[in-house]
Amino acid sequence: QLHLQESGPGLLKPSETLSLTCSVSGDSITHTDSYWTWIRQPPGQGLEYFGYIFHDGSASYNPSLRSRVTISVDTSKNQFSLRLRSVTAADTAVYYCARHFGSYHTFDSWGQGTLVTVSS
Amino acid sequence: QSALTQPPSASGSLGQSVTISCTGTSSDVGTYNHVSWYQQHPGKAPKVMIYEVSERPSGVPDRFSGSKSGNTASLIVSGLQAEDEADYYCSAYAGNGFWVFGGGTKVTVL
């Protein structure tokens, strides 16, 4: 069974760079029908899609976040990562990594989520 | 502001039905059948309940069903159970590798 686990700092200061890693187990990150994504949820609010990366390194980003976001993949470690530059308090949220399964066009596996707080 | 519009709350009595709407545009819900519904209990990650408008993943009770008409998709939960009390989110494909979500609907079982 596919398992995803986020890791990274839980507290950042404004203007710093958020870096999170998602470790994938139970399947290879090179699975041909899997797109690896980041999604966040501010406290008490809805879900926001960051973008995805494919195992070959091709990526697509949410246009509203594209200027600050980089998603990368490390197939040797079965991991993928998120970098969000110049954070503000508005970036405080639970960050989820998830698999988008291409055949079903849905986010079928999610990590447990990690809370990132931006505060001076 | 979320890209897809959902009512903030919905409720129904045990055993009754509740319907949640998800309104998008002709660029997302109206064009693609890639609409999913997710259930989220407090402190937990979302779980997919419906994909491709009306398909149920293995293990999801058949009390959950989905439909779409024009720019609006709907999730119907029949025979409400106590464990159905949760937040529900819709998502839709908006083209060019971009996905949008709804703001979420809190379902209360009376």
PDB file of C-alpha atoms in Angstrom:
ATOM      1  CA  GLN A   1       0.000   0.000   0.000  1.00  0.00           C
ATOM      2  CA  LEU A   2       1.278   3.429  -0.917  1.00  0.00           C
ATOM      3  CA  HIS A   3       2.455   5.584   1.994  1.00  0.00           C
ATOM      4  CA  LEU A   4       3.552   9.219   1.869  1.00  0.00           C
ATOM      5  CA  GLN A   5       5.236  11.112   4.701  1.00  0.00           C
ATOM      6  CA  GLU A   6       6.069  14.810   4.827  1.00  0.00           C
ATOM      7  CA  SER A   7       9.081  16.155   6.715  1.00  0.00           C
ATOM      8  CA  GLY A   8      10.622  19.551   7.276  1.00  0.00           C
ATOM      9  CA  PRO A   9      10.781  22.538   9.642  1.00  0.00           C
ATOM     10  CA  GLY A  10       7.560  23.501  11.366  1.00  0.00           C
ATOM     11  CA  LEU A  11       8.446  27.144  12.073  1.00  0.00           C
ATOM     12  CA  LEU A  12       9.794  29.778   9.723  1.00  0.00           C
ATOM     13  CA  LYS A  13      10.362  33.526   9.839  1.00  0.00           C
ATOM     14  CA  PRO A  14       8.949  35.871   7.192  1.00  0.00           C
ATOM     15  CA  SER A  15      11.077  36.078   4.019  1.00  0.00           C
ATOM     16  CA  GLU A  16      12.643  32.635   4.605  1.00  0.00           C
ATOM     17  CA  THR A  17      12.343  29.683   2.252  1.00  0.00           C
ATOM     18  CA  LEU A  18      10.059  26.771   3.117  1.00  0.00           C
ATOM     19  CA  SER A  19      11.553  23.378   2.257  1.00  0.00           C
ATOM     20  CA  LEU A  20       9.581  20.152   2.651  1.00  0.00           C
ATOM     21  CA  THR A  21      10.291  16.597   1.555  1.00  0.00           C
ATOM     22  CA  CYS A  22       7.831  13.808   0.883  1.00  0.00           C
ATOM     23  CA  SER A  23       9.091  10.249   1.294  1.00  0.00           C
ATOM     24  CA  VAL A  24       7.214   7.664  -0.725  1.00  0.00           C
ATOM     25  CA  SER A  25       7.047   3.995   0.239  1.00  0.00           C
ATOM     26  CA  GLY A  26       5.040   1.047  -0.997  1.00  0.00           C
ATOM     27  CA  ASP A  27       5.599   1.876  -4.658  1.00  0.00           C
ATOM     28  CA  SER A  28       8.227   3.393  -6.901  1.00  0.00           C
ATOM     29  CA  ILE A  29       8.101   7.116  -7.527  1.00  0.00           C
ATOM     30  CA  THR A  30       8.823   6.218 -11.161  1.00  0.00           C
ATOM     31  CA  HIS A  31       5.390   4.596 -11.534  1.00  0.00           C
ATOM     32  CA  THR A  32       4.289   5.665 -14.981  1.00  0.00           C
ATOM     33  CA  ASP A  33       0.816   6.821 -13.998  1.00  0.00           C
ATOM     34  CA  SER A  34       1.741   8.766 -10.868  1.00  0.00           C
ATOM     35  CA  TYR A  35       2.115  12.519 -10.563  1.00  0.00           C
ATOM     36  CA  TRP A  36       3.521  13.782  -7.265  1.00  0.00           C
ATOM     37  CA  THR A  37       1.849  16.853  -5.868  1.00  0.00           C
ATOM     38  CA  TRP A  38       1.792  19.369  -3.035  1.00  0.00           C
ATOM     39  CA  ILE A  39      -1.418  20.765  -1.580  1.00  0.00           C
ATOM     40  CA  ARG A  40      -1.850  23.031   1.425  1.00  0.00           C
ATOM     41  CA  GLN A  41      -4.660  23.965   3.803  1.00  0.00           C
ATOM     42  CA  PRO A  42      -4.505  27.168   5.865  1.00  0.00           C
ATOM     43  CA  PRO A  43      -6.055  26.807   9.325  1.00  0.00           C
ATOM     44  CA  GLY A  44      -9.833  26.548   9.058  1.00  0.00           C
ATOM     45  CA  GLN A  45      -9.755  27.028   5.295  1.00  0.00           C
ATOM     46  CA  GLY A  46      -9.956  25.018   2.088  1.00  0.00           C
ATOM     47  CA  LEU A  47      -7.364  23.240  -0.026  1.00  0.00           C
ATOM     48  CA  GLU A  48      -4.911  24.922  -2.412  1.00  0.00           C
ATOM     49  CA  TYR A  49      -3.028  23.084  -5.163  1.00  0.00           C
ATOM     50  CA  PHE A  50       0.655  23.900  -5.664  1.00  0.00           C
ATOM     51  CA  GLY A  51       1.541  21.724  -8.619  1.00  0.00           C
ATOM     52  CA  TYR A  52       2.951  18.369  -9.600  1.00  0.00           C
ATOM     53  CA  ILE A  53       6.163  16.732 -10.695  1.00  0.00           C
ATOM     54  CA  PHE A  54       6.604  13.623 -12.794  1.00  0.00           C
ATOM     55  CA  HIS A  55       9.483  11.207 -12.209  1.00  0.00           C
ATOM     56  CA  ASP A  56      11.296  12.539 -15.286  1.00  0.00           C
ATOM     57  CA  GLY A  57      11.441  16.003 -13.702  1.00  0.00           C
ATOM     58  CA  SER A  58       8.708  17.625 -15.765  1.00  0.00           C
ATOM     59  CA  ALA A  59       6.535  19.866 -13.589  1.00  0.00           C
ATOM     60  CA  SER A  60       3.463  22.049 -13.644  1.00  0.00           C
ATOM     61  CA  TYR A  61       2.616  24.783 -11.147  1.00  0.00           C
ATOM     62  CA  ASN A  62      -0.367  26.745  -9.886  1.00  0.00           C
ATOM     63  CA  PRO A  63      -0.121  30.043 -11.817  1.00  0.00           C
ATOM     64  CA  SER A  64      -0.775  32.083  -8.675  1.00  0.00           C
ATOM     65  CA  LEU A  65       2.231  30.523  -6.901  1.00  0.00           C
ATOM     66  CA  ARG A  66       4.543  29.789  -9.819  1.00  0.00           C
ATOM     67  CA  SER A  67       6.925  32.675  -9.150  1.00  0.00           C
ATOM     68  CA  ARG A  68       7.785  31.365  -5.656  1.00  0.00           C
ATOM     69  CA  VAL A  69       7.511  27.575  -6.030  1.00  0.00           C
ATOM     70  CA  THR A  70       9.852  24.805  -7.101  1.00  0.00           C
ATOM     71  CA  ILE A  71       8.951  21.115  -6.930  1.00  0.00           C
ATOM     72  CA  SER A  72      11.753  18.616  -7.486  1.00  0.00           C
ATOM     73  CA  VAL A  73      12.152  14.840  -7.458  1.00  0.00           C
ATOM     74  CA  ASP A  74      14.917  12.469  -6.313  1.00  0.00           C
ATOM     75  CA  THR A  75      14.196   9.046  -7.780  1.00  0.00           C
ATOM     76  CA  SER A  76      17.206   7.473  -6.034  1.00  0.00           C
ATOM     77  CA  LYS A  77      15.626   8.260  -2.655  1.00  0.00           C
ATOM     78  CA  ASN A  78      11.994   7.810  -3.757  1.00  0.00           C
ATOM     79  CA  GLN A  79      11.318  11.356  -2.585  1.00  0.00           C
ATOM     80  CA  PHE A  80      10.051  14.632  -3.945  1.00  0.00           C
ATOM     81  CA  SER A  81      10.334  18.101  -2.472  1.00  0.00           C
ATOM     82  CA  LEU A  82       8.723  21.524  -2.273  1.00  0.00           C
ATOM     83  CA  ARG A  83      10.470  24.873  -1.994  1.00  0.00           C
ATOM     84  CA  LEU A  84       8.444  28.034  -1.395  1.00  0.00           C
ATOM     85  CA  ARG A  85      10.435  31.258  -1.346  1.00  0.00           C
ATOM     86  CA  SER A  86       9.811  34.507   0.534  1.00  0.00           C
ATOM     87  CA  VAL A  87       7.179  33.160   2.916  1.00  0.00           C
ATOM     88  CA  THR A  88       4.746  35.361   4.823  1.00  0.00           C
ATOM     89  CA  ALA A  89       2.180  34.697   7.527  1.00  0.00           C
ATOM     90  CA  ALA A  90      -0.296  33.904   4.758  1.00  0.00           C
ATOM     91  CA  ASP A  91       1.750  30.788   3.984  1.00  0.00           C
ATOM     92  CA  THR A  92       0.952  29.306   7.387  1.00  0.00           C
ATOM     93  CA  ALA A  93      -0.844  26.055   6.640  1.00  0.00           C
ATOM     94  CA  VAL A  94      -0.873  22.285   6.834  1.00  0.00           C
ATOM     95  CA  TYR A  95       1.119  21.077   3.847  1.00  0.00           C
ATOM     96  CA  TYR A  96       0.186  17.756   2.278  1.00  0.00           C
ATOM     97  CA  CYS A  97       2.016  15.709  -0.298  1.00  0.00           C
ATOM     98  CA  ALA A  98      -0.233  13.530  -2.400  1.00  0.00           C
ATOM     99  CA  ARG A  99      -0.202  11.264  -5.410  1.00  0.00           C
ATOM    100  CA  HIS A 100      -2.295  12.190  -8.385  1.00  0.00           C
ATOM    101  CA  PHE A 101      -3.194   8.936 -10.117  1.00  0.00           C
ATOM    102  CA  GLY A 102      -3.428   9.685 -13.801  1.00  0.00           C
ATOM    103  CA  SER A 103      -5.802   6.885 -14.781  1.00  0.00           C
ATOM    104  CA  TYR A 104      -8.434   8.066 -12.305  1.00  0.00           C
ATOM    105  CA  HIS A 105      -7.584  11.776 -12.475  1.00  0.00           C
ATOM    106  CA  THR A 106      -7.742  12.045  -8.702  1.00  0.00           C
ATOM    107  CA  PHE A 107      -5.555  12.521  -5.639  1.00  0.00           C
ATOM    108  CA  ASP A 108      -5.782   8.981  -4.308  1.00  0.00           C
ATOM    109  CA  SER A 109      -3.065   8.864  -1.647  1.00  0.00           C
ATOM    110  CA  TRP A 110      -2.175  11.591   0.836  1.00  0.00           C
ATOM    111  CA  GLY A 111       0.445  12.106   3.500  1.00  0.00           C
ATOM    112  CA  GLN A 112      -0.712  12.909   7.014  1.00  0.00           C
ATOM    113  CA  GLY A 113       0.212  16.566   6.543  1.00  0.00           C
ATOM    114  CA  THR A 114       2.672  18.799   8.352  1.00  0.00           C
ATOM    115  CA  LEU A 115       1.899  22.168   9.928  1.00  0.00           C
ATOM    116  CA  VAL A 116       4.186  25.000   8.884  1.00  0.00           C
ATOM    117  CA  THR A 117       3.881  28.246  10.815  1.00  0.00           C
ATOM    118  CA  VAL A 118       5.379  31.517   9.601  1.00  0.00           C
ATOM    119  CA  SER A 119       5.921  33.956  12.442  1.00  0.00           C
ATOM    120  CA  SER A 120       8.486  36.517  13.475  1.00  0.00           C
TER     121      SER A 120
ATOM    122  CA  GLN B   1     -11.352  32.747  -2.405  1.00  0.00           C
ATOM    123  CA  SER B   2     -11.660  29.187  -3.710  1.00  0.00           C
ATOM    124  CA  ALA B   3     -12.032  28.509  -7.420  1.00  0.00           C
ATOM    125  CA  LEU B   4     -15.006  26.158  -6.959  1.00  0.00           C
ATOM    126  CA  THR B   5     -18.039  27.245  -4.937  1.00  0.00           C
ATOM    127  CA  GLN B   6     -19.514  24.988  -2.268  1.00  0.00           C
ATOM    128  CA  PRO B   7     -22.084  25.758   0.428  1.00  0.00           C
ATOM    129  CA  PRO B   8     -20.292  26.190   3.774  1.00  0.00           C
ATOM    130  CA  SER B   9     -22.585  23.765   5.553  1.00  0.00           C
ATOM    131  CA  ALA B  10     -25.171  21.041   5.046  1.00  0.00           C
ATOM    132  CA  SER B  11     -27.013  18.766   7.398  1.00  0.00           C
ATOM    133  CA  GLY B  12     -29.301  15.784   7.517  1.00  0.00           C
ATOM    134  CA  SER B  13     -30.765  13.380  10.018  1.00  0.00           C
ATOM    135  CA  LEU B  14     -29.492   9.865  10.554  1.00  0.00           C
ATOM    136  CA  GLY B  15     -30.647   7.707   7.684  1.00  0.00           C
ATOM    137  CA  GLN B  16     -31.627  10.670   5.529  1.00  0.00           C
ATOM    138  CA  SER B  17     -29.806  12.088   2.507  1.00  0.00           C
ATOM    139  CA  VAL B  18     -27.740  15.208   1.953  1.00  0.00           C
ATOM    140  CA  THR B  19     -26.615  16.755  -1.331  1.00  0.00           C
ATOM    141  CA  ILE B  20     -23.594  19.040  -1.682  1.00  0.00           C
ATOM    142  CA  SER B  21     -23.089  21.185  -4.758  1.00  0.00           C
ATOM    143  CA  CYS B  22     -19.825  22.285  -6.343  1.00  0.00           C
ATOM    144  CA  THR B  23     -20.076  25.062  -8.903  1.00  0.00           C
ATOM    145  CA  GLY B  24     -17.245  25.877 -11.264  1.00  0.00           C
ATOM    146  CA  THR B  25     -17.032  27.326 -14.743  1.00  0.00           C
ATOM    147  CA  SER B  26     -17.040  26.216 -18.345  1.00  0.00           C
ATOM    148  CA  SER B  27     -13.235  26.001 -18.071  1.00  0.00           C
ATOM    149  CA  ASP B  28     -13.185  23.316 -15.401  1.00  0.00           C
ATOM    150  CA  VAL B  29     -16.293  21.451 -14.214  1.00  0.00           C
ATOM    151  CA  GLY B  30     -18.141  22.266 -17.422  1.00  0.00           C
ATOM    152  CA  THR B  31     -15.433  20.923 -19.716  1.00  0.00           C
ATOM    153  CA  TYR B  32     -13.822  17.971 -17.978  1.00  0.00           C
ATOM    154  CA  ASN B  33     -15.273  14.960 -16.148  1.00  0.00           C
ATOM    155  CA  HIS B  34     -12.271  14.954 -13.816  1.00  0.00           C
ATOM    156  CA  VAL B  35     -14.280  15.901 -10.734  1.00  0.00           C
ATOM    157  CA  SER B  36     -13.497  14.303  -7.379  1.00  0.00           C
ATOM    158  CA  TRP B  37     -14.921  14.526  -3.889  1.00  0.00           C
ATOM    159  CA  TYR B  38     -12.883  14.187  -0.697  1.00  0.00           C
ATOM    160  CA  GLN B  39     -13.932  13.552   2.884  1.00  0.00           C
ATOM    161  CA  GLN B  40     -11.862  15.070   5.677  1.00  0.00           C
ATOM    162  CA  HIS B  41     -12.300  14.366   9.363  1.00  0.00           C
ATOM    163  CA  PRO B  42     -10.749  16.800  11.878  1.00  0.00           C
ATOM    164  CA  GLY B  43      -6.989  16.533  12.010  1.00  0.00           C
ATOM    165  CA  LYS B  44      -6.884  13.987   9.203  1.00  0.00           C
ATOM    166  CA  ALA B  45      -5.843  14.052   5.573  1.00  0.00           C
ATOM    167  CA  PRO B  46      -8.535  14.144   2.886  1.00  0.00           C
ATOM    168  CA  LYS B  47      -9.752  10.814   1.516  1.00  0.00           C
ATOM    169  CA  VAL B  48     -11.131  10.416  -1.999  1.00  0.00           C
ATOM    170  CA  MET B  49     -14.769   9.281  -2.011  1.00  0.00           C
ATOM    171  CA  ILE B  50     -15.715   9.909  -5.649  1.00  0.00           C
ATOM    172  CA  TYR B  51     -13.581  10.385  -8.774  1.00  0.00           C
ATOM    173  CA  GLU B  52     -14.421  11.036 -12.416  1.00  0.00           C
ATOM    174  CA  VAL B  53     -17.750  12.592 -11.374  1.00  0.00           C
ATOM    175  CA  SER B  54     -19.423   9.379 -10.227  1.00  0.00           C
ATOM    176  CA  GLU B  55     -16.882   6.584  -9.749  1.00  0.00           C
ATOM    177  CA  ARG B  56     -16.329   5.117  -6.272  1.00  0.00           C
ATOM    178  CA  PRO B  57     -12.928   3.815  -5.170  1.00  0.00           C
ATOM    179  CA  SER B  58     -12.819   0.351  -3.700  1.00  0.00           C
ATOM    180  CA  GLY B  59     -13.968   0.394  -0.088  1.00  0.00           C
ATOM    181  CA  VAL B  60     -16.156   3.494  -0.295  1.00  0.00           C
ATOM    182  CA  PRO B  61     -19.773   2.695   0.632  1.00  0.00           C
ATOM    183  CA  ASP B  62     -22.330   2.892  -2.166  1.00  0.00           C
ATOM    184  CA  ARG B  63     -24.180   5.444  -0.037  1.00  0.00           C
ATOM    185  CA  PHE B  64     -21.868   7.945  -1.689  1.00  0.00           C
ATOM    186  CA  SER B  65     -22.666   8.945  -5.244  1.00  0.00           C
ATOM    187  CA  GLY B  66     -21.835  11.783  -7.600  1.00  0.00           C
ATOM    188  CA  SER B  67     -23.276  13.541 -10.618  1.00  0.00           C
ATOM    189  CA  LYS B  68     -22.680  16.555 -12.832  1.00  0.00           C
ATOM    190  CA  SER B  69     -24.828  18.923 -14.827  1.00  0.00           C
ATOM    191  CA  GLY B  70     -23.252  21.767 -16.740  1.00  0.00           C
ATOM    192  CA  ASN B  71     -20.844  23.670 -14.515  1.00  0.00           C
ATOM    193  CA  THR B  72     -22.121  22.096 -11.282  1.00  0.00           C
ATOM    194  CA  ALA B  73     -21.174  18.787  -9.745  1.00  0.00           C
ATOM    195  CA  SER B  74     -22.968  17.203  -6.817  1.00  0.00           C
ATOM    196  CA  LEU B  75     -22.172  14.710  -4.079  1.00  0.00           C
ATOM    197  CA  ILE B  76     -25.091  12.779  -2.618  1.00  0.00           C
ATOM    198  CA  VAL B  77     -24.746  10.938   0.666  1.00  0.00           C
ATOM    199  CA  SER B  78     -27.701   8.640   1.257  1.00  0.00           C
ATOM    200  CA  GLY B  79     -28.585   6.856   4.479  1.00  0.00           C
ATOM    201  CA  LEU B  80     -26.489   9.244   6.568  1.00  0.00           C
ATOM    202  CA  GLN B  81     -24.382   7.637   9.265  1.00  0.00           C
ATOM    203  CA  ALA B  82     -22.728   9.315  12.242  1.00  0.00           C
ATOM    204  CA  GLU B  83     -19.301   8.711  10.723  1.00  0.00           C
ATOM    205  CA  ASP B  84     -20.271  10.735   7.638  1.00  0.00           C
ATOM    206  CA  GLU B  85     -20.016  13.919   9.700  1.00  0.00           C
ATOM    207  CA  ALA B  86     -16.966  15.603   8.185  1.00  0.00           C
ATOM    208  CA  ASP B  87     -15.808  18.271   5.778  1.00  0.00           C
ATOM    209  CA  TYR B  88     -16.212  17.533   2.083  1.00  0.00           C
ATOM    210  CA  TYR B  89     -14.206  19.110  -0.726  1.00  0.00           C
ATOM    211  CA  CYS B  90     -14.603  18.920  -4.463  1.00  0.00           C
ATOM    212  CA  SER B  91     -11.791  19.220  -6.976  1.00  0.00           C
ATOM    213  CA  ALA B  92     -11.796  19.661 -10.729  1.00  0.00           C
ATOM    214  CA  TYR B  93      -9.286  19.768 -13.555  1.00  0.00           C
ATOM    215  CA  ALA B  94      -8.899  23.229 -15.057  1.00  0.00           C
ATOM    216  CA  GLY B  95      -6.550  22.375 -17.917  1.00  0.00           C
ATOM    217  CA  ASN B  96      -2.793  22.801 -18.407  1.00  0.00           C
ATOM    218  CA  GLY B  97      -1.979  20.539 -15.467  1.00  0.00           C
ATOM    219  CA  PHE B  98      -3.866  22.767 -13.034  1.00  0.00           C
ATOM    220  CA  TRP B  99      -6.354  21.546 -10.443  1.00  0.00           C
ATOM    221  CA  VAL B 100      -8.784  23.616  -8.411  1.00  0.00           C
ATOM    222  CA  PHE B 101     -10.579  22.884  -5.167  1.00  0.00           C
ATOM    223  CA  GLY B 102     -13.778  24.016  -3.544  1.00  0.00           C
ATOM    224  CA  GLY B 103     -13.891  25.838  -0.221  1.00  0.00           C
ATOM    225  CA  GLY B 104     -15.374  22.849   1.563  1.00  0.00           C
ATOM    226  CA  THR B 105     -18.744  21.929   3.072  1.00  0.00           C
ATOM    227  CA  LYS B 106     -19.185  20.905   6.688  1.00  0.00           C
ATOM    228  CA  VAL B 107     -21.734  18.104   6.917  1.00  0.00           C
ATOM    229  CA  THR B 108     -23.543  17.704  10.225  1.00  0.00           C
ATOM    230  CA  VAL B 109     -25.522  14.573  11.033  1.00  0.00           C
ATOM    231  CA  LEU B 110     -28.473  15.516  13.212  1.00  0.00           C
TER     232      LEU B 110
END
